[in-house]
XYZ file of C-alpha atoms in Angstrom:
438
model
C 16.398 19.169 -7.084
C 13.580 18.743 -9.623
C 15.859 16.706 -11.921
C 16.742 14.397 -9.030
C 13.064 14.063 -8.126
C 12.105 13.239 -11.714
C 14.964 10.754 -12.073
C 14.016 8.897 -8.905
C 10.349 8.974 -9.859
C 11.238 7.572 -13.285
C 13.154 4.643 -11.745
C 10.351 3.820 -9.328
C 7.720 4.310 -12.026
C 9.402 1.960 -14.503
C 9.818 -0.819 -11.961
C 6.384 -0.016 -10.543
C 4.787 -0.236 -13.982
C 6.432 -3.589 -14.650
C 5.295 -4.808 -11.235
C 1.784 -3.461 -11.807
C 1.557 -5.044 -15.269
C 2.636 -8.420 -13.881
C 0.162 -8.031 -11.023
C -2.578 -7.000 -13.407
C -2.056 -10.017 -15.654
C -1.841 -12.152 -12.522
C -5.251 -10.890 -11.359
C -6.721 -11.844 -14.733
C -5.148 -15.295 -14.381
C -6.479 -15.675 -10.826
C -9.976 -14.646 -11.861
C -9.947 -17.368 -14.503
C -8.636 -20.207 -12.328
C -10.370 -19.278 -9.055
C -13.684 -17.880 -10.210
C -15.263 -14.730 -8.786
C -16.310 -16.309 -5.440
C -12.882 -17.772 -4.591
C -11.263 -14.546 -5.772
C -13.460 -12.793 -3.216
C -12.213 -15.163 -0.501
C -8.629 -14.506 -1.589
C -9.205 -10.749 -1.414
C -10.711 -11.019 2.080
C -7.399 -12.096 3.667
C -5.742 -8.807 2.730
C -7.478 -6.711 5.420
C -5.936 -9.066 8.001
C -2.559 -8.849 6.284
C -2.838 -5.053 6.129
C -3.587 -4.674 9.838
C -0.773 -7.035 10.848
C 1.738 -5.456 8.458
C 0.974 -2.071 9.971
C 1.932 -3.468 13.370
C 5.114 -5.327 12.430
C 6.357 -3.429 9.377
C 4.970 -0.064 8.282
C 5.766 2.077 11.330
C 9.130 0.383 11.904
C 10.136 0.918 8.263
C 9.465 4.656 8.473
C 11.301 4.907 11.801
C 14.330 3.093 10.343
C 14.307 5.463 7.372
C 14.269 8.534 9.608
C 16.943 7.251 12.008
C 19.339 6.287 9.232
C 18.765 9.539 7.333
C 19.634 11.457 10.513
C 23.075 9.765 10.696
C 23.935 9.170 7.063
C 27.685 9.057 7.766
C 27.669 6.691 10.757
C 27.656 3.268 9.088
C 28.075 1.285 12.294
C 25.030 3.036 13.764
C 23.032 2.277 10.601
C 23.881 -1.426 10.759
C 22.807 -1.562 14.373
C 19.528 0.197 13.538
C 18.436 -2.183 10.814
C 19.496 -5.328 12.724
C 17.664 -4.241 15.889
C 14.648 -3.162 13.850
C 14.606 -6.540 12.075
C 14.659 -8.389 15.403
C 11.791 -6.258 16.706
C 9.804 -6.820 13.513
C 10.412 -10.599 13.547
C 9.305 -10.887 17.177
C 6.137 -8.847 16.541
C 5.272 -10.744 13.362
C 5.728 -14.154 14.996
C 3.522 -13.101 17.912
C 0.800 -11.868 15.558
C 1.110 -15.035 13.470
C 0.670 -17.192 16.565
C -2.469 -15.270 17.590
C -3.987 -15.561 14.106
C -3.293 -19.301 13.931
C -4.917 -19.697 17.324
C -7.996 -17.621 16.446
C -8.249 -18.119 12.668
C -11.681 -19.786 12.843
C -13.058 -16.952 14.974
C -11.532 -14.316 12.674
C -12.905 -16.031 9.564
C -16.424 -16.596 10.887
C -17.036 -13.638 13.193
C -14.887 -10.865 11.688
C -14.592 -11.684 7.986
C -17.993 -13.350 7.815
C -16.678 -16.204 5.678
C -15.617 -19.526 7.318
C -13.746 -20.588 4.159
C -11.102 -17.933 4.905
C -9.744 -19.860 7.932
C -7.381 -22.104 5.965
C -6.078 -19.133 3.976
C -5.322 -17.249 7.204
C -3.296 -20.190 8.539
C -1.119 -20.052 5.420
C -0.895 -16.241 5.325
C 1.065 -16.013 8.594
C 4.168 -17.537 6.956
C 4.602 -14.268 5.068
C 4.715 -12.081 8.199
C 8.363 -12.384 9.391
C 9.666 -12.429 5.810
C 7.792 -9.260 4.973
C 8.962 -7.653 8.223
C 12.653 -8.170 7.407
C 12.184 -6.760 3.890
C 10.437 -3.701 5.326
C 13.370 -2.935 7.617
C 15.905 -3.282 4.811
C 13.775 -1.123 2.519
C 13.522 1.476 5.275
C 17.301 1.493 5.444
C 17.569 2.152 1.706
C 14.917 4.889 1.792
C 16.890 6.552 4.578
C 19.978 6.437 2.367
C 17.878 7.911 -0.502
C 18.507 4.819 -2.636
C 15.168 3.711 -4.023
C 16.389 1.207 -6.617
C 16.729 -1.820 -4.322
C 13.263 -1.412 -2.707
C 11.770 -1.036 -6.194
C 13.500 -4.193 -7.420
C 12.466 -5.982 -4.228
C 8.812 -5.386 -5.103
C 9.385 -6.565 -8.662
C 11.141 -9.764 -7.529
C 8.381 -10.444 -4.995
C 5.756 -10.158 -7.704
C 7.613 -12.405 -10.160
C 8.277 -15.084 -7.525
C 4.667 -15.037 -6.359
C 3.236 -15.401 -9.845
C 5.747 -18.103 -10.854
C 4.929 -20.169 -7.759
C 1.154 -19.936 -8.195
C 1.309 -20.778 -11.900
C 3.541 -23.798 -11.128
C 1.228 -24.892 -8.302
C -1.818 -24.592 -10.575
C -0.136 -26.709 -13.244
C 1.344 -29.467 -11.071
C -0.366 -29.629 -7.658
C -3.897 -28.198 -7.571
C -5.431 -30.357 -10.328
C -7.918 -27.636 -11.275
C -9.446 -27.559 -7.775
C -10.446 -23.886 -7.103
C -10.364 -24.330 -3.302
C -6.803 -25.707 -3.388
C -5.790 -23.010 -5.862
C -7.030 -20.341 -3.439
C -4.751 -21.749 -0.702
C -1.807 -21.874 -3.104
C -2.509 -18.271 -4.137
C -2.201 -17.199 -0.494
C 0.912 -19.356 -0.042
C 2.311 -17.536 -3.077
C 2.336 -14.349 -0.992
C 4.725 -15.996 1.481
C 6.899 -17.441 -1.291
C 7.165 -14.052 -2.998
C 8.030 -12.338 0.272
C 10.656 -14.993 1.039
C 12.462 -14.639 -2.293
C 12.386 -10.825 -2.197
C 13.569 -10.857 1.424
C 16.610 -12.932 0.483
C 17.431 -10.477 -2.307
C 17.080 -7.413 -0.069
C 19.189 -8.921 2.723
C 21.942 -9.937 0.280
C 21.947 -6.420 -1.185
C 22.168 -4.627 2.167
C 24.954 -6.924 3.367
C 26.851 -6.361 0.112
C 26.321 -2.597 0.363
C 27.838 -2.277 3.827
C 30.505 -4.921 3.206
C 31.932 -2.853 0.363
C 32.156 0.361 2.372
C 35.122 1.525 4.396
C 34.377 2.611 7.907
C 35.847 2.618 11.380
C 34.375 0.074 13.724
C 33.109 2.101 16.641
C 31.055 1.119 19.627
C 27.526 2.530 19.524
C 26.716 3.198 23.157
C 23.312 4.797 22.695
C 20.165 2.697 22.844
C 18.559 1.770 19.555
C 15.295 0.278 20.745
C 14.187 3.360 22.688
C 14.270 5.873 19.785
C 13.059 3.160 17.411
C 9.978 2.512 19.538
C 9.505 6.227 20.211
C 9.364 6.946 16.478
C 7.525 3.848 15.311
C 4.832 3.693 18.042
C 2.864 6.841 17.059
C 3.311 6.073 13.345
C 2.052 2.540 13.909
C -0.881 3.766 16.033
C -1.986 6.210 13.328
C -1.584 3.722 10.504
C -3.242 0.992 12.560
C -6.314 3.182 12.970
C -6.439 3.714 9.205
C -5.757 0.011 8.509
C -8.539 -1.059 10.876
C -10.999 1.320 9.222
C -9.932 0.019 5.793
C -10.481 -3.522 7.040
C -13.914 -2.685 8.439
C -14.851 -1.128 5.103
C -13.613 -4.149 3.138
C -15.339 -6.680 5.381
C -18.590 -4.687 5.343
C -19.033 -4.905 1.567
C -19.954 -8.631 1.318
C -21.833 -8.437 4.643
C -24.007 -5.535 3.442
C -24.521 -7.223 0.068
C -25.927 -10.246 1.903
C -28.326 -7.883 3.695
C -29.341 -6.625 0.266
C -30.570 -10.161 -0.423
C -27.583 -11.781 -2.117
C -26.402 -15.268 -1.291
C -22.945 -15.712 0.223
C -21.449 -16.861 -3.094
C -23.052 -14.022 -5.063
C -21.867 -11.440 -2.523
C -18.323 -12.807 -2.706
C -18.526 -12.832 -6.502
C -19.543 -9.162 -6.696
C -16.865 -8.286 -4.135
C -14.266 -10.242 -6.130
C -15.282 -8.548 -9.397
C -15.048 -5.069 -7.838
C -11.832 -5.410 -5.838
C -10.023 -8.057 -7.851
C -10.954 -7.034 -11.397
C -12.266 -3.450 -11.715
C -10.089 -1.678 -9.124
C -6.766 -2.913 -10.592
C -7.735 -1.134 -13.836
C -8.516 2.132 -12.021
C -5.380 2.005 -9.868
C -3.041 1.081 -12.713
C -2.052 4.721 -13.570
C -1.468 5.433 -9.865
C 1.924 3.733 -10.233
C 3.238 7.110 -11.363
C 1.664 9.125 -8.537
C 2.714 6.549 -5.921
C 6.322 6.674 -7.154
C 6.216 10.455 -7.111
C 4.819 10.573 -3.565
C 7.598 8.325 -2.200
C 10.244 10.808 -3.353
C 8.198 13.994 -2.999
C 7.998 13.733 0.801
C 11.779 13.883 1.496
C 12.210 16.471 -1.290
C 9.653 18.835 0.295
C 11.222 18.214 3.715
C 14.636 19.165 2.345
C 13.460 22.554 1.020
C 11.122 23.165 3.935
C 12.354 26.733 4.518
C 12.159 27.850 0.889
C 8.494 28.593 0.150
C 9.151 29.495 -3.480
C 10.836 26.165 -4.216
C 8.087 24.295 -2.371
C 5.463 26.070 -4.465
C 7.378 25.422 -7.696
C 7.925 21.713 -7.006
C 4.442 21.065 -5.642
C 2.792 23.059 -8.450
C 4.587 20.983 -11.063
C 3.613 17.727 -9.361
C -0.016 18.762 -8.809
C -0.419 19.864 -12.433
C 1.032 16.603 -13.738
C -1.143 14.558 -11.387
C -4.351 16.312 -12.465
C -3.452 15.830 -16.132
C -2.832 12.116 -15.552
C -6.142 11.780 -13.697
C -8.179 13.533 -16.400
C -6.598 11.482 -19.191
C -7.206 8.269 -17.210
C -10.869 9.192 -16.707
C -11.439 9.709 -20.440
C -9.614 6.493 -21.332
C -11.650 4.422 -18.874
C -14.919 6.089 -19.911
C -14.305 5.411 -23.596
C -12.726 1.964 -23.378
C -13.816 0.713 -19.933
C -16.744 -1.418 -21.070
C -14.761 -3.060 -23.857
C -11.775 -3.657 -21.573
C -13.908 -5.374 -18.940
C -15.630 -7.607 -21.460
C -12.458 -8.440 -23.390
C -10.124 -9.104 -20.438
C -12.468 -10.705 -17.899
C -15.391 -11.716 -20.133
C -17.699 -9.981 -17.673
C -19.835 -6.937 -18.553
C -20.133 -6.028 -14.858
C -16.411 -5.262 -14.736
C -16.805 -2.744 -17.565
C -19.704 -1.042 -15.770
C -17.644 -0.722 -12.580
C -14.685 0.689 -14.520
C -16.844 3.344 -16.193
C -18.344 4.481 -12.873
C -15.046 4.403 -10.968
C -13.228 6.308 -13.739
C -14.447 9.570 -12.204
C -12.320 8.771 -9.134
C -9.020 9.057 -11.016
C -8.315 12.840 -10.902
C -9.327 13.115 -7.254
C -7.663 9.877 -6.148
C -4.320 10.707 -7.788
C -4.390 14.358 -6.651
C -5.022 13.318 -3.037
C -1.930 11.075 -3.093
C 0.272 13.981 -4.220
C -1.274 16.509 -1.816
C -0.890 14.115 1.117
C 2.790 13.624 0.330
C 3.352 17.402 0.212
C 1.516 17.935 3.498
C 3.539 15.128 5.132
C 6.734 16.661 3.762
C 5.810 19.922 5.483
C 5.729 18.004 8.772
C 1.940 17.935 9.164
C 1.345 14.184 9.107
C -1.455 14.544 11.658
C -3.483 16.495 9.086
C -3.353 13.719 6.479
C -4.185 11.201 9.196
C -7.320 13.114 10.245
C -8.420 13.627 6.626
C -7.946 9.925 5.857
C -9.976 8.913 8.919
C -12.755 11.327 7.931
C -12.848 9.878 4.414
C -13.000 6.288 5.643
C -15.645 7.109 8.245
C -17.828 8.729 5.566
C -17.359 5.727 3.271
C -18.267 3.241 6.014
C -21.327 5.290 7.036
C -22.662 5.533 3.463
C -21.935 1.832 2.885
C -23.960 0.807 5.938
C -26.835 3.119 5.021
C -27.090 2.516 1.256
C -25.762 -0.930 0.303
C -28.547 -2.949 2.030
C -31.144 -1.024 -0.027
C -29.246 -0.213 -3.253
C -26.706 -3.040 -3.481
C -23.196 -2.440 -4.810
C -24.319 0.920 -6.280
C -24.438 2.250 -2.728
C -20.779 1.393 -2.194
C -19.774 3.029 -5.482
C -21.571 6.187 -4.336
C -19.654 6.055 -1.047
C -16.342 5.876 -2.930
C -17.144 8.894 -5.089
C -18.563 11.075 -2.290
C -15.789 10.326 0.219
C -13.027 10.882 -2.350
C -14.467 14.277 -3.330
C -14.517 15.343 0.328
C -10.991 14.021 1.024
C -9.539 15.771 -2.032
C -11.275 19.046 -1.145
C -10.004 18.939 2.456
C -6.472 18.020 1.323
C -6.296 20.887 -1.170
C -7.671 23.373 1.346
C -5.073 22.334 3.946
C -2.279 22.437 1.354
C -3.192 26.011 0.336
C -3.387 27.123 3.960
C -0.001 25.591 4.837
C 1.713 27.203 1.829
C 0.148 30.584 2.662
C 1.264 30.377 6.316
C 4.792 29.373 5.338
C 5.124 32.322 2.967
C 3.791 34.654 5.663
C 6.246 33.330 8.248
C 9.233 33.689 5.902
C 8.310 37.178 4.627
C 7.292 38.308 8.094
């Protein structure tokens, strides 16, 4: 069991590291060609993308994974699940895209607080249906416990996106930062389109090469699909909305601190587009582990000793990774920021945010264990509490203290979230051992 977990984690980690390295270099490239202000505008479209993806992709992907895992031998049923799920996702994504196109000026001005985002939002919607189809196919593979294709899908998406934007910058944008920002957003759609084609070809090839009896599936697919995906989507939508509120609040509160619109976007771009990628780089390992840890814990749900052994190993490794990352960023953070981005502010952010690493990585692992034990509502509540604390501190401190107030909110909220997650994990393990021995 542990060997299988480590092997799967290794596969996802290797592809994830390659993807993260490409993305990291890409962020450096974007910061150079866009400038901090346009990078801030580019980053502002992601809250919208995150909310929409939650509605047309995230919940459906998890539901597909669960439905296919429940009938691993019924191939005809599986094919019907992912085709119906894809149709549902396409319909939802097109509807959301239509609404955003219709209201993009309102969203940009009134919600994002930056009118320049309107054109980027119009382009962003092209990625929605493509991303939705990929999510359904990936959900199918996760249900089959085959993580290689989803991992390669992410890698292909990243390569295609970067290649398109670099080509556009060389041949079409003529050094115009505003045009480059639009092409950077269009690159999201191009990357999703190429990766979608790959994932669809792979799933068709997978089922085409398998022998099975063609049977008529009489049971409804949409009803259980909606029954499973609706609560998952509702929970994740709540979290996505809070994340979006937090993200949008940063430049708004910085303007209240006295910054101009361009300066606020520049600071926001430096923090989210330059410093955070450094801090999150090691999380490739913990994210890969969490993807496979959830079904592994679910599989040994009745064996408390094995749960404790597996989770203890993962928690220990995560803490070690976090501590090492903190020391590396503390020692080299300032030099890295200055050398890579030619901006001393980036180095300062990296040094401050380095203290997040142990707690951030540990929370990811603990959440996956808790979800594997069937207590997804606990991680949902803890996440909402953390975001609410962060938003509250941001509103109260950023207008008076500037970006320092937001950094404080990150550190305080992450400490609380990690503490709550660990406390719940210990309580769940203790109860499980009591139930089994009793």
